[in-house]
PDB file of C-alpha atoms in Angstrom:
ATOM      1  CA  MET A1422      33.862 -84.252  59.436  1.00  0.00           C
ATOM      2  CA  ALA A1423      35.508 -82.702  62.482  1.00  0.00           C
ATOM      3  CA  ILE A1424      33.448 -81.111  65.216  1.00  0.00           C
ATOM      4  CA  GLN A1425      32.769 -77.392  64.760  1.00  0.00           C
ATOM      5  CA  VAL A1426      32.007 -74.354  66.890  1.00  0.00           C
ATOM      6  CA  GLY A1427      28.358 -74.570  67.964  1.00  0.00           C
ATOM      7  CA  ASP A1428      28.235 -78.383  67.867  1.00  0.00           C
ATOM      8  CA  ARG A1429      27.303 -80.396  70.938  1.00  0.00           C
ATOM      9  CA  ILE A1430      29.947 -82.815  72.211  1.00  0.00           C
ATOM     10  CA  PRO A1431      28.887 -86.392  71.308  1.00  0.00           C
ATOM     11  CA  ASP A1432      28.026 -88.563  74.286  1.00  0.00           C
ATOM     12  CA  VAL A1433      30.584 -91.354  74.693  1.00  0.00           C
ATOM     13  CA  SER A1434      32.168 -93.193  77.614  1.00  0.00           C
ATOM     14  CA  LEU A1435      35.450 -92.020  79.146  1.00  0.00           C
ATOM     15  CA  SER A1436      37.432 -92.711  82.294  1.00  0.00           C
ATOM     16  CA  VAL A1437      38.647 -90.053  84.683  1.00  0.00           C
ATOM     17  CA  ALA A1438      42.070 -90.893  86.110  1.00  0.00           C
ATOM     18  CA  THR A1439      41.937 -90.343  89.878  1.00  0.00           C
ATOM     19  CA  PRO A1440      44.205 -91.246  92.805  1.00  0.00           C
ATOM     20  CA  ASP A1441      41.557 -93.845  93.731  1.00  0.00           C
ATOM     21  CA  GLY A1442      41.701 -95.464  90.311  1.00  0.00           C
ATOM     22  CA  PRO A1443      39.679 -95.004  87.121  1.00  0.00           C
ATOM     23  CA  GLN A1444      36.224 -93.503  87.490  1.00  0.00           C
ATOM     24  CA  PRO A1445      33.857 -94.117  84.574  1.00  0.00           C
ATOM     25  CA  THR A1446      31.933 -91.175  83.160  1.00  0.00           C
ATOM     26  CA  THR A1447      30.338 -90.039  79.944  1.00  0.00           C
ATOM     27  CA  THR A1448      31.031 -86.856  78.078  1.00  0.00           C
ATOM     28  CA  GLY A1449      27.415 -85.869  78.732  1.00  0.00           C
ATOM     29  CA  GLU A1450      28.020 -86.085  82.485  1.00  0.00           C
ATOM     30  CA  TYR A1451      31.508 -84.630  82.455  1.00  0.00           C
ATOM     31  CA  PHE A1452      30.812 -81.507  80.362  1.00  0.00           C
ATOM     32  CA  SER A1453      27.379 -80.751  81.838  1.00  0.00           C
ATOM     33  CA  GLY A1454      26.993 -77.381  83.529  1.00  0.00           C
ATOM     34  CA  LYS A1455      30.594 -76.190  83.276  1.00  0.00           C
ATOM     35  CA  ARG A1456      33.004 -74.441  80.959  1.00  0.00           C
ATOM     36  CA  VAL A1457      35.915 -76.745  80.155  1.00  0.00           C
ATOM     37  CA  ALA A1458      39.229 -76.057  78.455  1.00  0.00           C
ATOM     38  CA  LEU A1459      39.908 -79.424  76.808  1.00  0.00           C
ATOM     39  CA  PHE A1460      43.146 -80.309  75.108  1.00  0.00           C
ATOM     40  CA  ALA A1461      43.964 -83.532  73.299  1.00  0.00           C
ATOM     41  CA  VAL A1462      47.353 -85.122  72.792  1.00  0.00           C
ATOM     42  CA  PRO A1463      48.460 -88.028  70.599  1.00  0.00           C
ATOM     43  CA  GLY A1464      49.905 -89.837  73.615  1.00  0.00           C
ATOM     44  CA  ALA A1465      50.866 -89.553  77.254  1.00  0.00           C
ATOM     45  CA  PHE A1466      54.625 -89.369  77.873  1.00  0.00           C
ATOM     46  CA  THR A1467      55.351 -88.541  74.221  1.00  0.00           C
ATOM     47  CA  PRO A1468      57.974 -85.813  73.638  1.00  0.00           C
ATOM     48  CA  THR A1469      55.939 -82.734  72.636  1.00  0.00           C
ATOM     49  CA  CYS A1470      53.040 -83.707  74.874  1.00  0.00           C
ATOM     50  CA  SER A1471      55.255 -84.038  77.961  1.00  0.00           C
ATOM     51  CA  ALA A1472      57.728 -81.248  77.262  1.00  0.00           C
ATOM     52  CA  ARG A1473      55.343 -78.559  76.020  1.00  0.00           C
ATOM     53  CA  HIS A1474      51.629 -79.341  75.773  1.00  0.00           C
ATOM     54  CA  LEU A1475      50.675 -80.519  79.267  1.00  0.00           C
ATOM     55  CA  PRO A1476      53.142 -78.097  80.924  1.00  0.00           C
ATOM     56  CA  SER A1477      51.553 -75.128  79.117  1.00  0.00           C
ATOM     57  CA  TYR A1478      48.202 -75.921  80.743  1.00  0.00           C
ATOM     58  CA  VAL A1479      49.759 -76.593  84.151  1.00  0.00           C
ATOM     59  CA  GLU A1480      51.528 -73.221  83.958  1.00  0.00           C
ATOM     60  CA  LYS A1481      48.492 -71.277  82.680  1.00  0.00           C
ATOM     61  CA  ALA A1482      45.783 -72.993  84.760  1.00  0.00           C
ATOM     62  CA  GLY A1483      45.273 -69.997  87.042  1.00  0.00           C
ATOM     63  CA  GLU A1484      44.953 -67.597  84.106  1.00  0.00           C
ATOM     64  CA  LEU A1485      42.471 -69.870  82.326  1.00  0.00           C
ATOM     65  CA  LYS A1486      40.355 -70.174  85.459  1.00  0.00           C
ATOM     66  CA  SER A1487      40.471 -66.410  86.021  1.00  0.00           C
ATOM     67  CA  LYS A1488      38.919 -65.994  82.551  1.00  0.00           C
ATOM     68  CA  GLY A1489      35.876 -68.159  83.282  1.00  0.00           C
ATOM     69  CA  VAL A1490      37.135 -71.710  82.754  1.00  0.00           C
ATOM     70  CA  ASP A1491      35.730 -74.029  85.421  1.00  0.00           C
ATOM     71  CA  GLU A1492      37.850 -77.049  84.607  1.00  0.00           C
ATOM     72  CA  ILE A1493      40.862 -77.972  82.480  1.00  0.00           C
ATOM     73  CA  ALA A1494      41.044 -81.469  81.020  1.00  0.00           C
ATOM     74  CA  CYS A1495      43.640 -83.382  79.053  1.00  0.00           C
ATOM     75  CA  ILE A1496      42.362 -86.254  76.894  1.00  0.00           C
ATOM     76  CA  SER A1497      44.336 -88.943  75.128  1.00  0.00           C
ATOM     77  CA  VAL A1498      43.808 -92.361  73.579  1.00  0.00           C
ATOM     78  CA  ASN A1499      45.521 -94.041  76.507  1.00  0.00           C
ATOM     79  CA  ASP A1500      44.222 -96.169  79.339  1.00  0.00           C
ATOM     80  CA  PRO A1501      43.314 -94.491  82.637  1.00  0.00           C
ATOM     81  CA  PHE A1502      46.316 -95.976  84.458  1.00  0.00           C
ATOM     82  CA  VAL A1503      48.739 -94.368  81.994  1.00  0.00           C
ATOM     83  CA  MET A1504      46.859 -91.063  82.189  1.00  0.00           C
ATOM     84  CA  SER A1505      46.964 -91.227  85.987  1.00  0.00           C
ATOM     85  CA  ALA A1506      50.720 -91.905  86.036  1.00  0.00           C
ATOM     86  CA  TRP A1507      51.352 -89.074  83.568  1.00  0.00           C
ATOM     87  CA  GLY A1508      49.191 -86.698  85.591  1.00  0.00           C
ATOM     88  CA  GLU A1509      51.056 -87.606  88.773  1.00  0.00           C
ATOM     89  CA  ARG A1510      54.439 -87.071  87.125  1.00  0.00           C
ATOM     90  CA  ASP A1511      53.836 -83.999  84.943  1.00  0.00           C
ATOM     91  CA  GLY A1512      50.373 -82.656  85.721  1.00  0.00           C
ATOM     92  CA  SER A1513      48.776 -80.851  88.612  1.00  0.00           C
ATOM     93  CA  ALA A1514      45.581 -80.886  90.651  1.00  0.00           C
ATOM     94  CA  ASP A1515      44.291 -78.259  88.188  1.00  0.00           C
ATOM     95  CA  ILE A1516      44.246 -80.703  85.261  1.00  0.00           C
ATOM     96  CA  THR A1517      41.756 -83.571  84.960  1.00  0.00           C
ATOM     97  CA  MET A1518      43.225 -86.479  83.029  1.00  0.00           C
ATOM     98  CA  LEU A1519      40.650 -88.147  80.774  1.00  0.00           C
ATOM     99  CA  ALA A1520      41.283 -91.545  79.219  1.00  0.00           C
ATOM    100  CA  ASP A1521      39.730 -92.220  75.816  1.00  0.00           C
ATOM    101  CA  GLY A1522      41.121 -95.754  75.866  1.00  0.00           C
ATOM    102  CA  ASN A1523      39.429 -97.002  72.706  1.00  0.00           C
ATOM    103  CA  GLY A1524      39.527 -93.712  70.823  1.00  0.00           C
ATOM    104  CA  GLU A1525      35.730 -93.415  70.811  1.00  0.00           C
ATOM    105  CA  PHE A1526      35.777 -89.712  71.630  1.00  0.00           C
ATOM    106  CA  ALA A1527      38.530 -88.971  69.081  1.00  0.00           C
ATOM    107  CA  ASP A1528      36.476 -90.723  66.402  1.00  0.00           C
ATOM    108  CA  ALA A1529      33.157 -89.187  67.506  1.00  0.00           C
ATOM    109  CA  VAL A1530      34.533 -85.638  67.185  1.00  0.00           C
ATOM    110  CA  GLY A1531      36.208 -86.485  63.861  1.00  0.00           C
ATOM    111  CA  LEU A1532      39.710 -85.896  65.200  1.00  0.00           C
ATOM    112  CA  GLY A1533      41.126 -89.391  65.279  1.00  0.00           C
ATOM    113  CA  MET A1534      44.473 -90.119  63.684  1.00  0.00           C
ATOM    114  CA  ASP A1535      46.300 -93.184  62.431  1.00  0.00           C
ATOM    115  CA  GLY A1536      49.628 -93.373  64.273  1.00  0.00           C
ATOM    116  CA  GLU A1537      50.443 -96.816  62.908  1.00  0.00           C
ATOM    117  CA  LYS A1538      53.598 -95.718  61.089  1.00  0.00           C
ATOM    118  CA  PHE A1539      54.932 -94.579  64.476  1.00  0.00           C
ATOM    119  CA  GLY A1540      53.906 -97.830  66.190  1.00  0.00           C
ATOM    120  CA  MET A1541      51.143 -96.041  68.091  1.00  0.00           C
ATOM    121  CA  GLY A1542      47.994 -97.342  66.378  1.00  0.00           C
ATOM    122  CA  LYS A1543      44.806 -95.316  66.599  1.00  0.00           C
ATOM    123  CA  ARG A1544      45.309 -91.972  68.343  1.00  0.00           C
ATOM    124  CA  SER A1545      43.926 -88.448  68.596  1.00  0.00           C
ATOM    125  CA  GLN A1546      45.069 -85.414  66.708  1.00  0.00           C
ATOM    126  CA  ARG A1547      46.506 -82.586  68.790  1.00  0.00           C
ATOM    127  CA  TYR A1548      43.849 -79.915  69.456  1.00  0.00           C
ATOM    128  CA  SER A1549      42.213 -77.718  72.060  1.00  0.00           C
ATOM    129  CA  MET A1550      38.568 -76.867  72.621  1.00  0.00           C
ATOM    130  CA  LEU A1551      36.590 -74.607  74.830  1.00  0.00           C
ATOM    131  CA  VAL A1552      33.355 -76.399  75.732  1.00  0.00           C
ATOM    132  CA  ASN A1553      30.515 -74.662  77.568  1.00  0.00           C
ATOM    133  CA  ASP A1554      27.838 -76.966  79.007  1.00  0.00           C
ATOM    134  CA  GLY A1555      28.566 -79.514  76.284  1.00  0.00           C
ATOM    135  CA  VAL A1556      28.639 -77.046  73.363  1.00  0.00           C
ATOM    136  CA  VAL A1557      31.870 -76.198  71.539  1.00  0.00           C
ATOM    137  CA  GLU A1558      32.783 -72.494  71.769  1.00  0.00           C
ATOM    138  CA  GLN A1559      36.274 -72.787  70.240  1.00  0.00           C
ATOM    139  CA  VAL A1560      38.164 -75.567  68.479  1.00  0.00           C
ATOM    140  CA  ASN A1561      41.820 -75.345  67.470  1.00  0.00           C
ATOM    141  CA  VAL A1562      43.247 -78.267  65.511  1.00  0.00           C
ATOM    142  CA  GLU A1563      46.973 -78.485  64.887  1.00  0.00           C
ATOM    143  CA  ALA A1564      48.453 -79.191  61.484  1.00  0.00           C
ATOM    144  CA  PRO A1565      50.432 -82.470  61.492  1.00  0.00           C
ATOM    145  CA  GLY A1566      53.721 -82.061  63.349  1.00  0.00           C
ATOM    146  CA  GLU A1567      52.802 -78.603  64.666  1.00  0.00           C
ATOM    147  CA  TYR A1568      52.341 -77.278  68.190  1.00  0.00           C
ATOM    148  CA  ARG A1569      50.875 -73.800  68.571  1.00  0.00           C
ATOM    149  CA  ALA A1570      47.104 -73.626  68.058  1.00  0.00           C
ATOM    150  CA  SER A1571      46.382 -76.150  70.800  1.00  0.00           C
ATOM    151  CA  SER A1572      48.555 -74.501  73.460  1.00  0.00           C
ATOM    152  CA  ALA A1573      47.195 -72.908  76.615  1.00  0.00           C
ATOM    153  CA  GLU A1574      48.630 -69.589  75.462  1.00  0.00           C
ATOM    154  CA  TYR A1575      46.646 -69.697  72.218  1.00  0.00           C
ATOM    155  CA  LEU A1576      43.415 -70.654  74.004  1.00  0.00           C
ATOM    156  CA  LEU A1577      43.958 -67.813  76.470  1.00  0.00           C
ATOM    157  CA  GLU A1578      44.123 -65.366  73.558  1.00  0.00           C
ATOM    158  CA  GLN A1579      40.642 -66.532  72.543  1.00  0.00           C
ATOM    159  CA  LEU A1580      39.067 -65.882  75.938  1.00  0.00           C
TER     160      LEU A1580
END
């Protein structure tokens, strides 16, 4: 079952992509004490993710932060080096790139996806969440092939 509003984020290991290389963290550490706009993509550098999803959060970062969001994070089932390269190319200093390299977080929140028929293996569904001190305030999961409910614009409407 997918994570729901009011649920606590499960504690799993992640890597934060930084200019100094991958920094290990856990979701318990990362989400503690702050309000985070989290969005998940099926893959870094993929068409919708690069052309629309990440850019929507880069463009709306100031508005999200003005409405009480402390941090904005993009998560994908990619390694931290790929997430770092994608962040450098298409992201901004306002977006933290989180690597869920083994898909543990995607599975733990019940939002994993089988991308095998696209040659992508295990991935994450496209979604957004608003997480406050580790507790889910909003969760917006896209229907397969869609892009709307997980956009920065949609999350802004919920704030």
